[in-house]
Amino acid sequence: MSKVPYEVQTEPVQPLSVLSPDGEIVNKEYLPELTDDQLKEIMYRMVFTRTWDERAVNLGRQGRLGFYAPVSGQEASMVGSVYALNKDDFVCPGYRDMPQIVWHGLPLYQAFLYSRGHQHGGQIPEGVNVLMPQIIIGAQILHATGVAMAFKKRNEKRVAITFTGDGGSSEGDFYEGMNFAGVFKLPVIYVVQNNGYAITTPFEKQTAAPSIAHKAIAAGIKGVQVDGMDVLAVIKAVSEAAERGRNGEGATLIELLTYRFRPHSMADDTSKYRTKEEEGEWSLKDPIVRFGKYLEQKGLWSEEDTARVKEEAKASVNENIKKAEATEKMTVSGLIDTMFESTPQHLEEQKADFE
Amino acid sequence: MAQMNMKEAIRDAMRVELKNDPNVLVFGEDVGKVGGVFRATEGLQGEFGEDRVFDTPLAESAIAGMAVGMGIQGFRPVAEIQFVGFIYEALDQMLVQAARMRYRSGGRYNAPIVFRTPFGGGVNAAELHTDSLEGLAIQTPGIKVIVPSNPYDAKGLLVSAIRDNDPVFFMEHLNLYHAFRQDVPEDAYTIPIGKANIVREGSDVTIIAYGAMVHTAVKAAEQLEKDGVKAEVIDLRTLMPLDIDTIVASIQKTNRAIVVQEAQKTSGAAAEIIAQINEKAILHLEAPVLRVAGPDTVYPFAQIEKIWLPSPERIIKAVNNVINF
C-alpha cells in the first residue's frame, strides 16, 4: 500500500545501542570518549546504586525509611544520564530519580531524610544544582524548562535535565514543557525512562504512538530513542543533547528503554500485571552485568571489584541512615518559619499552640 | 505626580520595576508586542526589549511552571494569566509548586513570582472571565493574595509584590481598570503587603470590603450617612495575610460589622474574616457579623450579573440588620 503523502511518519525508530547484551561494542561510532578511570567510576556508581536500592528496600521494611521508589534495572539510565553532565547543569527529578540527584551532589543521608519525611532532605547544599524529587508527575518538566530559560537569558553554557516515566508522557505538562522549549529554543533535555509500566498500566495503554520519542515531533524538538540498559548509549545520547543545548541548538527528548526489576513502590505487586517470562527476558539485559562484561574484557573490572563496591556501598548506607536518624527532630515552629521569608502575624500566633 | 487609571498605574509599577531590577521579567499570552489584552503591559516591550517582556505560547500551566523554574534561578517573573478562569489550568504550578517551594526546600529555594490576573464582574464578559477565585489561593498556605481597589494602591502594592521574595497572586478587577483616575507618583513607591486601609471613617458600623466592593460599600456608606448612620469602610487590600488588627480596632469602636465580597457566599475571604473576628473581638460585638456576597451559584451569565453582584441596597439592608439586631 502506498503512503499518503501528507501522512505523518509513524514508523518505529531504532533505539541507539552501543553495547550488546554480551558487552560487545556494536556501534563503534557512538562509543563515548571515556578514560579507563571514568569507565570504572561509572561501574562503581551503578553497583553502588544497585546495593543502595537493595538496602533501601530492606530499610523500608524495617520502618527506617518511608516513601521509596525502587530503581534496580534503571542504573544505566540514572547513573549514565547525569554522568554525561557538568556539575553546574541543573537536574529536576521525578520521585524515582533519587540516584541522579545523589550522584549530582546531594548527600545520601539527605536522600534518606527525604524518604523519612524530614524537611532537611530538601535543603539542597549550595552549589548542588538539583531540585528535590517531584511528586506531581509532569510538574518538574516545566521547572526544567524555566531553569533552561534562565540559563539562556544569562547566556550561560548550562543545560537543565528533567526525568519522567512513560506514564508521565501522557500529562499535559509534558507536552507544554517541550512545546515551550521548542518555541524558545531552550537548553533542556527531557528524559523519559520508559520502563513499560506506570504502576500497573502498560505502555500500550498510555499512547498509541509508536514511541515516546515520536512525541518530540509535536514540539518541533529533536527526539531520540536509546537502549536505557546500555550505559554507554545513555551517556552518548545525553552528552550530545547537552552539547546541542550549550550550542544554542535547543531541546532534546530522550526516550530510554528500560525496566524496573522491582515493583513500582513498596505497596505494589508485580505478579498481578507482569509475567515471569517478561521479567526473565529483561534480566538478560541487566545494565550492570552487561557493562561489567565490557569492562572485564578490557581488564578494568572483576568480580572482586563488584564485591568490594558492594561492601563499600553497604557501609555508606549504614553510615548515612544513622546520620539521618540522628538528625534533630522537626518542629511545627520550624515549619512555620519556612513558609515565608518573614512570618506573617497569623502564623506567628499559631506557633504558640506548639511551644 | 501624574493622573493615572488603575490599568496605567499597574503598567507603571511594572515599568519602574523593570527599570530598577534586571531580574524582573514580564511574560504571558499577548503581553509583549501588543501589550496585553487590556494594554496593561503596553509599551513595555518597546522600552525594555523582547528579552525582558515577551509573549508565550498559549498554555497557562507552562507559563506558571516556567516562572517557578526561572524563580529558583534568581529571576523575578511577573507572569500574566490572561483571565482569572484560566488559572485552573495553572493551579498546580501556582498553588502547589510556587507556594510550597520555600517550605519543601527548607528555605533553600524560593519563588519570587507575581501571578497577575484580571477578574471581576460587571463588564458583560464571556464565561470564566470574571469569577472571584481569591478563596482558592487564600486557602493555600504559601502564597499571598492582593486585590487593589484604586490606582494609587495598585501601583504601590504591585511594586511591593514584585519585590517580595514569596509568590503573590495579584488580582486586578476588570471594572476598575478604567473606572477613574487618581494622582499616582511617577517613581517607585511601596505599600506594605498585609496592611488594610480605612477609606472612610465612621463610628456606627464597620463595612469590610475589597476590590470593586470597596466602591459599592462607599456608595452604601454615603447613602447611610443621609439616614444618620456613620459607616466605617475598610479596604483590605491584602487578603493573605489579613490585617486583622485594623479590623478589630474598628470593631472596638463601632461594635458592629459586615463583610462585603463579590465572590459567592461560601467562597472568597468573608468566612475567614468573620471567624477571626469571633476569635479576637467577640466581646465588642453587639450583633452577629453578616456577609453580603454573591449567591452560591456559578458566576452568572452577563444578562443578570448586575442583579447577582452585591449592590449598595443589599449592603444597606445588611447594615440595618446588624444595627437593629
XYZ file of C-alpha atoms in Angstrom:
680
model
C 0.000 0.000 0.000
C 1.447 3.350 -0.993
C 1.798 6.040 1.605
C -0.465 9.035 1.751
C 1.912 11.932 1.034
C 0.672 14.148 3.866
C 0.631 11.420 6.488
C 2.995 11.972 9.419
C 5.702 9.375 9.640
C 4.911 6.747 12.252
C 7.468 4.036 11.654
C 9.104 2.744 14.822
C 12.573 4.148 15.422
C 15.647 2.041 16.087
C 16.952 2.593 19.603
C 20.568 3.631 19.894
C 22.664 0.828 21.343
C 26.435 0.786 21.834
C 26.921 -2.439 23.776
C 25.410 -5.814 23.002
C 23.983 -7.790 25.935
C 27.294 -9.679 25.903
C 29.226 -6.495 26.394
C 30.486 -6.249 22.804
C 30.696 -2.884 21.063
C 28.090 -2.957 18.300
C 28.118 0.713 17.290
C 31.671 1.959 17.396
C 30.835 5.405 16.063
C 28.651 6.076 19.091
C 31.183 4.938 21.678
C 31.598 7.900 24.058
C 35.143 9.003 24.756
C 35.850 7.912 28.305
C 39.076 7.168 30.142
C 39.607 3.890 31.967
C 39.155 5.672 35.292
C 35.876 7.145 34.097
C 34.626 3.757 32.944
C 35.458 2.309 36.354
C 33.769 5.215 38.116
C 30.571 4.634 36.109
C 30.599 0.950 37.057
C 31.265 1.886 40.680
C 28.205 4.149 40.700
C 25.959 1.543 39.116
C 26.961 -1.211 41.546
C 26.682 1.233 44.441
C 23.187 2.264 43.291
C 22.040 -1.371 42.997
C 23.313 -2.127 46.505
C 21.758 1.040 47.898
C 18.451 0.045 46.275
C 18.562 -3.423 47.852
C 19.398 -1.947 51.254
C 16.728 0.757 50.912
C 14.027 -1.840 50.296
C 15.105 -3.629 53.487
C 15.315 -0.392 55.451
C 11.808 0.378 54.247
C 10.557 -2.977 55.549
C 12.206 -2.233 58.883
C 10.451 1.123 59.050
C 13.725 3.040 58.883
C 12.834 4.582 55.525
C 9.468 5.905 54.393
C 8.404 6.601 50.831
C 10.727 4.790 48.455
C 10.504 4.037 44.720
C 12.839 1.165 43.751
C 15.391 1.737 40.973
C 17.051 -1.639 40.261
C 17.263 -2.134 36.496
C 17.426 1.584 35.760
C 21.042 2.128 36.861
C 22.351 2.743 33.347
C 19.634 5.265 32.677
C 20.004 7.064 36.015
C 23.758 6.960 36.536
C 24.643 7.426 32.885
C 22.452 10.411 32.215
C 23.865 12.596 34.990
C 27.390 11.310 34.391
C 27.165 12.940 30.970
C 26.532 16.381 32.507
C 28.623 19.076 34.152
C 28.304 19.936 37.833
C 26.682 23.278 37.025
C 23.939 21.688 34.933
C 20.609 21.518 36.727
C 18.603 18.358 37.481
C 14.808 18.365 38.007
C 13.978 14.798 39.080
C 10.747 12.880 39.436
C 10.010 10.843 42.534
C 12.018 7.786 41.411
C 15.067 9.793 40.418
C 16.948 9.990 43.711
C 20.117 8.358 42.267
C 20.514 11.166 39.731
C 20.481 13.913 42.352
C 22.691 11.973 44.752
C 25.315 11.433 42.037
C 24.926 15.097 41.144
C 25.883 16.061 44.688
C 23.051 15.575 47.200
C 24.434 13.850 50.329
C 22.966 10.361 50.723
C 21.729 10.989 54.268
C 19.571 13.817 52.912
C 18.060 11.427 50.383
C 17.180 9.205 53.336
C 15.746 12.173 55.222
C 13.551 12.992 52.233
C 12.322 9.401 52.279
C 11.633 9.630 56.003
C 9.652 12.853 55.509
C 12.122 15.262 57.064
C 12.367 18.800 55.711
C 16.168 18.820 55.828
C 16.071 16.311 52.971
C 15.062 19.146 50.647
C 17.658 21.634 51.881
C 19.932 21.096 48.918
C 23.510 22.232 49.695
C 24.712 25.401 47.984
C 26.411 24.584 44.718
C 24.470 21.365 44.192
C 22.260 22.059 41.188
C 19.200 19.921 41.789
C 15.640 20.189 42.994
C 14.192 17.637 45.376
C 12.164 14.820 43.776
C 8.848 15.933 42.330
C 5.715 14.068 43.314
C 3.331 15.736 40.852
C 4.087 13.892 37.641
C 4.932 16.431 34.964
C 5.467 19.494 37.173
C 9.254 19.075 37.082
C 9.180 19.200 33.296
C 8.046 22.817 33.454
C 10.571 23.703 36.143
C 13.409 22.413 33.971
C 12.003 24.463 31.113
C 12.102 27.604 33.272
C 15.600 26.833 34.548
C 16.760 26.412 30.943
C 15.111 29.734 30.088
C 17.132 31.346 32.887
C 20.369 29.825 31.532
C 19.563 31.068 28.070
C 18.722 34.584 29.264
C 22.029 34.782 31.133
C 23.984 33.317 28.209
C 25.295 30.573 30.464
C 26.579 27.400 28.828
C 24.485 25.219 31.096
C 21.645 22.800 30.482
C 18.691 21.635 32.533
C 17.678 17.986 32.550
C 14.440 16.500 33.794
C 13.137 12.981 34.168
C 9.753 11.367 33.975
C 8.405 7.922 33.194
C 6.357 6.538 30.316
C 3.130 7.353 32.149
C 4.309 10.938 32.649
C 4.418 11.427 28.889
C 0.604 11.451 28.887
C 0.461 14.560 31.094
C -0.331 17.977 29.664
C 2.728 19.473 31.352
C 4.945 17.076 29.399
C 3.723 18.449 26.120
C 3.565 22.084 27.316
C 7.156 22.000 28.532
C 8.545 20.552 25.307
C 6.484 22.970 23.278
C 7.820 25.995 25.198
C 11.348 24.654 24.804
C 10.777 24.339 21.075
C 9.480 27.879 20.703
C 12.201 29.475 22.864
C 14.948 27.071 21.714
C 15.942 26.220 25.257
C 18.944 24.221 26.507
C 16.937 21.464 28.154
C 16.897 17.681 27.990
C 13.660 15.807 28.619
C 14.401 12.222 29.609
C 11.601 9.698 29.618
C 12.601 6.489 31.340
C 10.226 4.110 29.637
C 10.152 1.028 31.845
C 6.976 -0.246 30.205
C 4.652 0.376 33.110
C 3.075 3.236 35.019
C 2.344 1.357 38.246
C 0.201 -1.386 36.672
C -0.705 0.312 33.383
C 1.334 -0.881 30.407
C 2.834 1.446 27.804
C 0.206 0.496 25.190
C -2.469 1.975 27.424
C -0.662 5.326 27.677
C -0.362 6.035 23.998
C -0.917 4.652 20.536
C 2.214 6.446 19.364
C 4.923 4.059 18.149
C 7.351 5.548 20.674
C 7.628 8.361 23.147
C 10.495 9.755 21.102
C 7.960 10.470 18.354
C 6.284 12.980 20.643
C 9.180 15.380 20.058
C 7.775 15.936 16.574
C 4.754 17.718 18.066
C 7.037 20.209 19.812
C 9.471 20.666 16.970
C 12.407 19.450 19.039
C 14.806 16.587 18.496
C 13.636 13.178 19.668
C 15.801 10.088 20.123
C 15.230 6.597 21.452
C 18.021 4.887 23.317
C 18.632 1.496 24.894
C 18.302 2.533 28.519
C 20.005 -0.660 29.752
C 23.177 0.389 27.947
C 25.069 2.947 29.970
C 27.387 3.918 27.127
C 24.457 4.625 24.817
C 22.796 6.704 27.548
C 25.971 8.729 28.099
C 26.381 9.258 24.373
C 22.820 10.460 23.870
C 22.785 12.795 26.869
C 26.232 14.216 26.023
C 25.069 15.001 22.516
C 21.855 16.573 23.766
C 23.800 18.667 26.292
C 26.163 19.820 23.585
C 23.252 20.800 21.371
C 21.751 22.764 24.260
C 25.014 24.535 25.044
C 25.475 25.422 21.392
C 22.083 27.092 21.232
C 20.520 24.321 19.137
C 17.624 23.738 21.512
C 15.997 20.926 23.389
C 16.080 17.143 23.051
C 13.640 14.458 24.115
C 15.432 11.233 25.004
C 13.413 8.080 25.488
C 15.368 5.494 27.448
C 14.006 1.965 27.132
C 14.495 0.350 30.489
C 12.895 -1.909 33.058
C 12.453 -1.890 36.786
C 13.329 -5.238 38.299
C 11.359 -4.404 41.416
C 7.798 -3.199 41.991
C 6.691 0.377 41.331
C 6.697 1.118 45.035
C 6.769 -0.853 48.242
C 2.988 -1.216 48.047
C 2.905 -2.742 44.563
C 2.543 -6.394 43.470
C 4.037 -7.001 40.014
C 2.734 -10.564 39.758
C -0.711 -9.139 39.033
C 0.364 -7.485 35.781
C 3.750 -8.860 34.696
C 4.821 -12.333 33.612
C 7.866 -14.256 34.789
C 8.869 -14.651 31.141
C 8.922 -10.899 30.624
C 10.928 -10.339 33.777
C 13.338 -13.075 32.715
C 13.858 -11.523 29.302
C 14.682 -8.159 30.779
C 17.012 -9.605 33.390
C 19.218 -10.759 30.482
C 19.686 -7.058 29.696
C 20.796 -6.168 33.231
C 22.836 -2.992 32.722
C 25.372 -3.891 35.385
C 26.045 -7.370 34.014
C 26.342 -6.047 30.507
C 28.672 -3.170 31.301
C 30.612 -5.426 33.668
C 31.304 -7.850 30.800
C 32.601 -5.000 28.679
C 34.914 -3.812 31.452
C 36.096 -7.348 32.214
C 37.074 -7.813 28.582
C 39.084 -4.622 28.864
C 40.684 -5.860 32.074
C 39.173 -2.997 34.065
C 36.787 -4.874 36.331
C 36.471 -8.190 38.144
C 34.047 -9.926 40.450
C 36.260 -8.876 43.341
C 35.716 -5.259 42.386
C 31.972 -5.775 42.466
C 32.192 -7.418 45.888
C 34.351 -4.569 47.184
C 31.982 -1.866 45.928
C 29.019 -3.694 47.448
C 30.737 -3.675 50.827
C 31.590 -0.005 50.475
C 28.036 0.806 49.493
C 26.580 -1.137 52.426
C 28.916 0.667 54.822
C 27.980 4.021 53.299
C 24.254 3.264 53.506
C 24.657 2.270 57.172
C 26.568 5.401 57.986
C 24.105 7.637 56.147
C 20.962 6.091 57.603
C 22.456 6.557 61.066
C 23.187 10.170 60.256
C 19.616 10.601 59.019
C 18.227 9.023 62.176
C 20.422 11.245 64.345
C 19.209 14.422 62.650
C 17.390 16.725 65.001
C 13.617 16.234 65.006
C 11.466 18.739 63.184
C 9.204 21.190 64.988
C 5.993 22.885 63.902
C 7.554 26.260 64.719
C 10.406 25.385 62.417
C 7.969 24.554 59.622
C 6.049 27.772 60.164
C 9.258 29.752 59.811
C 9.905 28.274 56.358
C 6.559 29.273 54.869
C 7.551 32.841 54.016
C 10.687 34.952 54.129
C 9.194 36.868 57.048
C 6.497 35.128 59.047
C 3.117 36.907 58.991
C 1.276 37.677 62.211
C -1.319 34.888 61.967
C 1.421 32.283 61.649
C 3.427 33.779 64.499
C 0.300 33.449 66.639
C -0.229 29.838 65.558
C 3.265 28.932 66.758
C 2.091 29.497 70.331
C -0.052 26.343 70.177
C 3.083 24.240 69.702
C 5.522 25.851 72.131
C 2.514 63.114 40.140
C 0.508 62.011 37.172
C -3.134 61.204 36.768
C -3.491 57.504 36.095
C -6.271 54.989 35.928
C -5.672 51.618 37.591
C -4.504 49.923 34.413
C -1.943 52.660 33.812
C -0.795 52.503 37.425
C -0.297 48.742 37.118
C 1.688 49.220 33.932
C 3.740 51.900 35.636
C 4.547 49.562 38.526
C 5.938 47.008 36.084
C 7.799 49.753 34.219
C 9.562 51.102 37.319
C 10.481 47.612 38.484
C 11.723 46.506 35.064
C 13.944 49.581 35.263
C 15.049 49.011 38.870
C 15.894 45.335 38.675
C 17.302 43.485 35.653
C 15.918 40.218 37.020
C 12.306 41.356 36.612
C 10.676 39.741 33.580
C 7.133 40.204 32.283
C 5.533 37.461 30.196
C 2.280 35.777 29.299
C -0.148 35.438 26.434
C -0.121 38.584 24.233
C 1.644 40.745 26.812
C 4.594 41.552 24.545
C 4.141 43.182 21.179
C 0.536 44.262 21.615
C 0.842 44.999 25.336
C -1.808 42.701 26.721
C -5.493 42.235 26.000
C -6.155 45.188 28.335
C -2.952 47.029 27.341
C -1.706 46.689 30.901
C 1.777 45.980 29.532
C 1.589 48.342 26.558
C 4.891 49.879 25.583
C 6.932 47.735 27.964
C 8.401 45.504 25.272
C 9.270 48.580 23.220
C 11.070 50.135 26.177
C 12.782 47.051 27.642
C 13.082 44.656 24.732
C 11.828 41.209 23.905
C 14.303 39.668 26.299
C 12.519 41.211 29.302
C 8.900 41.402 28.132
C 7.710 38.563 25.930
C 4.807 36.585 24.585
C 4.433 32.900 25.376
C 2.587 30.019 23.767
C -0.994 29.603 24.947
C -0.558 27.326 27.958
C -1.175 28.606 31.468
C 0.437 25.711 33.308
C 3.672 26.211 31.389
C 3.577 29.990 31.933
C 3.333 29.452 35.688
C 5.721 26.490 35.720
C 8.341 28.311 33.695
C 8.048 31.148 36.218
C 8.825 28.674 39.011
C 11.930 27.415 37.207
C 13.130 30.951 36.496
C 12.319 31.985 40.065
C 14.635 29.392 41.594
C 17.360 30.703 39.287
C 17.045 34.212 40.677
C 14.752 35.863 38.164
C 11.670 37.743 39.363
C 8.896 36.740 36.969
C 5.727 38.769 36.636
C 3.575 36.199 34.853
C 0.180 37.131 33.492
C -2.719 34.706 33.315
C -4.997 36.351 30.773
C -8.282 35.852 32.660
C -8.988 34.548 36.100
C -10.946 31.482 34.986
C -7.843 30.178 33.242
C -5.875 29.882 36.484
C -7.445 26.433 36.897
C -5.037 25.322 34.168
C -2.144 26.690 36.239
C -3.252 25.811 39.765
C -0.659 23.105 40.346
C 2.179 25.423 39.437
C 0.741 28.442 41.299
C -0.700 26.888 44.430
C 1.363 23.723 44.760
C 4.754 24.322 43.183
C 5.324 28.056 43.743
C 3.529 28.219 47.080
C 5.479 25.281 48.532
C 8.918 25.982 47.119
C 10.350 27.684 50.210
C 8.771 25.168 52.595
C 9.669 21.954 50.828
C 13.250 23.044 50.295
C 13.580 24.234 53.875
C 14.329 27.731 52.619
C 16.951 26.657 50.071
C 14.804 27.851 47.158
C 12.036 30.405 46.869
C 9.567 31.524 44.239
C 9.669 35.339 43.927
C 6.840 35.392 41.414
C 3.836 37.639 40.849
C 0.911 35.972 39.107
C -1.160 38.849 37.700
C -4.671 38.132 36.571
C -7.751 40.219 35.726
C -11.044 39.190 37.310
C -14.299 40.717 38.450
C -17.841 41.235 37.295
C -19.987 43.944 35.828
C -18.426 44.169 32.385
C -20.548 41.711 30.359
C -17.598 39.413 29.806
C -17.771 35.844 28.499
C -17.877 32.831 30.771
C -14.964 32.270 33.180
C -13.525 35.768 32.732
C -14.928 37.313 35.877
C -15.067 34.740 38.678
C -13.724 35.719 42.086
C -11.259 32.899 42.786
C -9.255 34.559 45.572
C -10.628 31.989 48.014
C -8.678 29.182 46.328
C -5.415 30.991 46.948
C -6.306 32.158 50.453
C -6.822 28.535 51.449
C -3.424 27.530 50.100
C -0.530 28.112 52.503
C 2.491 29.820 50.976
C 1.039 32.388 48.593
C -0.008 35.968 49.304
C -3.172 37.438 47.809
C -3.595 41.082 46.866
C -6.711 42.787 45.451
C -6.231 46.528 44.931
C -9.200 48.876 44.604
C -7.628 52.029 43.159
C -4.703 53.246 41.024
C -2.518 54.503 43.892
C -2.787 51.258 45.840
C -2.420 49.146 42.710
C 0.976 50.625 41.843
C 2.352 50.593 45.389
C 1.117 47.094 46.063
C 2.375 45.710 42.755
C 5.836 47.178 43.369
C 5.778 45.516 46.802
C 4.585 42.258 45.254
C 7.371 42.238 42.660
C 9.954 42.893 45.395
C 8.506 40.244 47.696
C 10.571 37.062 47.797
C 7.498 34.842 48.020
C 4.770 34.185 45.440
C 1.923 36.674 45.181
C -1.435 36.269 43.456
C -2.260 39.800 42.254
C -5.896 40.165 41.192
C -6.917 43.134 39.064
C -10.608 43.960 38.908
C -11.791 44.455 35.330
C -14.360 47.044 36.325
C -11.674 49.182 37.977
C -9.099 49.245 35.155
C -10.587 52.370 33.584
C -13.117 53.433 36.221
C -11.393 56.617 37.438
C -8.100 58.459 37.623
C -6.033 59.369 40.623
C -2.765 61.115 41.426
C -0.027 58.480 41.283
C 3.661 59.249 41.918
C 5.805 58.553 38.877
C 8.680 56.989 40.821
C 8.648 53.649 42.561
C 6.942 53.548 45.949
C 5.592 50.696 48.005
C 2.523 49.943 50.053
C 3.101 47.237 52.650
C 1.533 43.866 51.888
C -0.838 42.845 54.671
C -1.996 46.336 55.632
C -5.604 47.402 55.252
C -6.730 50.971 54.664
C -9.625 52.823 56.256
C -11.120 54.594 53.275
C -13.987 56.205 55.177
C -14.181 56.788 58.901
C -17.314 56.064 60.869
C -18.464 55.098 64.349
C -21.675 53.075 63.966
C -20.750 50.068 61.836
C -17.676 48.652 60.097
C -18.000 47.601 56.470
C -15.108 45.377 55.424
C -14.592 45.053 51.670
C -12.014 44.552 48.924
C -11.703 45.103 45.198
C -14.663 46.685 43.440
C -16.822 46.110 46.512
C -14.922 48.901 48.286
C -16.624 51.376 45.961
C -20.006 49.724 46.341
C -19.514 49.900 50.113
C -18.600 53.592 49.957
C -21.750 54.285 47.934
C -23.775 52.483 50.576
C -21.978 54.423 53.339
C -22.803 57.725 51.647
C -26.455 56.753 51.495
C -26.407 55.529 55.098
C -24.970 58.843 56.278
C -28.044 60.578 54.911
C -30.025 58.340 57.250
C -27.752 59.252 60.143
C -25.663 56.055 60.186
C -21.895 56.570 60.183
C -20.265 53.589 58.497
C -16.519 52.971 58.573
C -15.299 51.340 55.366
C -12.150 49.212 55.433
C -10.401 48.329 52.187
C -8.489 45.157 52.986
C -6.097 45.498 50.008
C -4.368 42.248 51.018
C -6.416 39.115 51.761
C -3.448 36.963 52.756
C -2.033 37.851 55.160
C -5.064 39.573 56.604
C -4.786 42.814 58.598
C -6.931 41.611 61.472
C -5.630 44.336 63.817
C -7.183 47.124 61.751
C -10.478 45.213 61.609
C -10.534 44.573 65.354
C -9.637 48.183 66.173
C -12.515 49.365 64.024
C -14.975 46.953 65.621
C -13.870 48.058 69.090
C -15.114 51.484 68.036
C -18.251 50.532 66.079
C -19.280 47.227 67.753
C -20.904 46.104 64.539
C -19.569 44.796 61.238
C -20.458 43.318 57.890
C -18.181 41.834 55.238
C -18.844 42.553 51.580
C -17.379 40.449 48.793
C -18.170 39.832 45.165
C -17.376 36.133 45.494
C -20.097 33.632 46.334
C -21.085 33.468 49.976
C -19.132 30.301 50.812
C -16.136 31.348 48.667
C -13.859 34.352 48.937
C -12.489 35.756 52.183
C -15.581 36.682 54.228
C -15.955 33.484 56.246
C -12.338 33.580 57.386
C -12.617 37.248 58.336
C -15.704 36.545 60.431
C -14.042 33.576 62.118
C -11.097 35.759 63.101
C -13.434 38.485 64.383
C -15.129 35.833 66.541
C -11.780 34.808 67.960
C -10.498 38.317 68.622
C -13.403 40.697 69.102
C -16.495 38.771 70.192
C -16.889 40.818 73.365
C -17.033 44.025 71.341
C -19.875 42.839 69.118
C -23.483 43.960 69.611
C -24.682 41.833 66.692
C -23.521 38.954 64.531
C -21.221 39.827 61.633
C -23.168 39.410 58.393
C -21.958 38.720 54.870
C -23.040 40.440 51.686
C -21.896 38.269 48.806
C -22.876 36.661 45.555
C -25.261 33.714 45.891
C -23.739 30.222 45.847
C -24.276 29.671 42.159
C -21.893 29.511 39.256
C -20.920 33.072 38.273
C -23.909 34.227 36.216
C -24.233 34.857 32.528
C -23.810 38.512 31.605
C -27.554 39.191 31.328
C -28.127 39.001 35.067
C -24.766 39.753 36.594
C -25.741 43.258 37.707
C -28.563 41.798 39.807
C -26.362 38.969 41.049
C -23.497 41.183 42.242
C -23.780 42.805 45.700
C -25.351 46.259 45.435
C -25.388 49.310 47.734
C -29.003 48.414 48.547
C -28.069 44.932 49.785
C -25.249 46.422 51.861
C -27.633 48.996 53.400
C -30.059 46.205 54.229
C -27.323 44.179 55.962
C -26.139 47.261 57.879
C -29.693 47.920 59.056
C -29.968 44.300 60.147
C -26.866 44.500 62.336
C -27.879 47.888 63.727
C -31.402 46.739 64.552
C -30.307 43.318 65.796
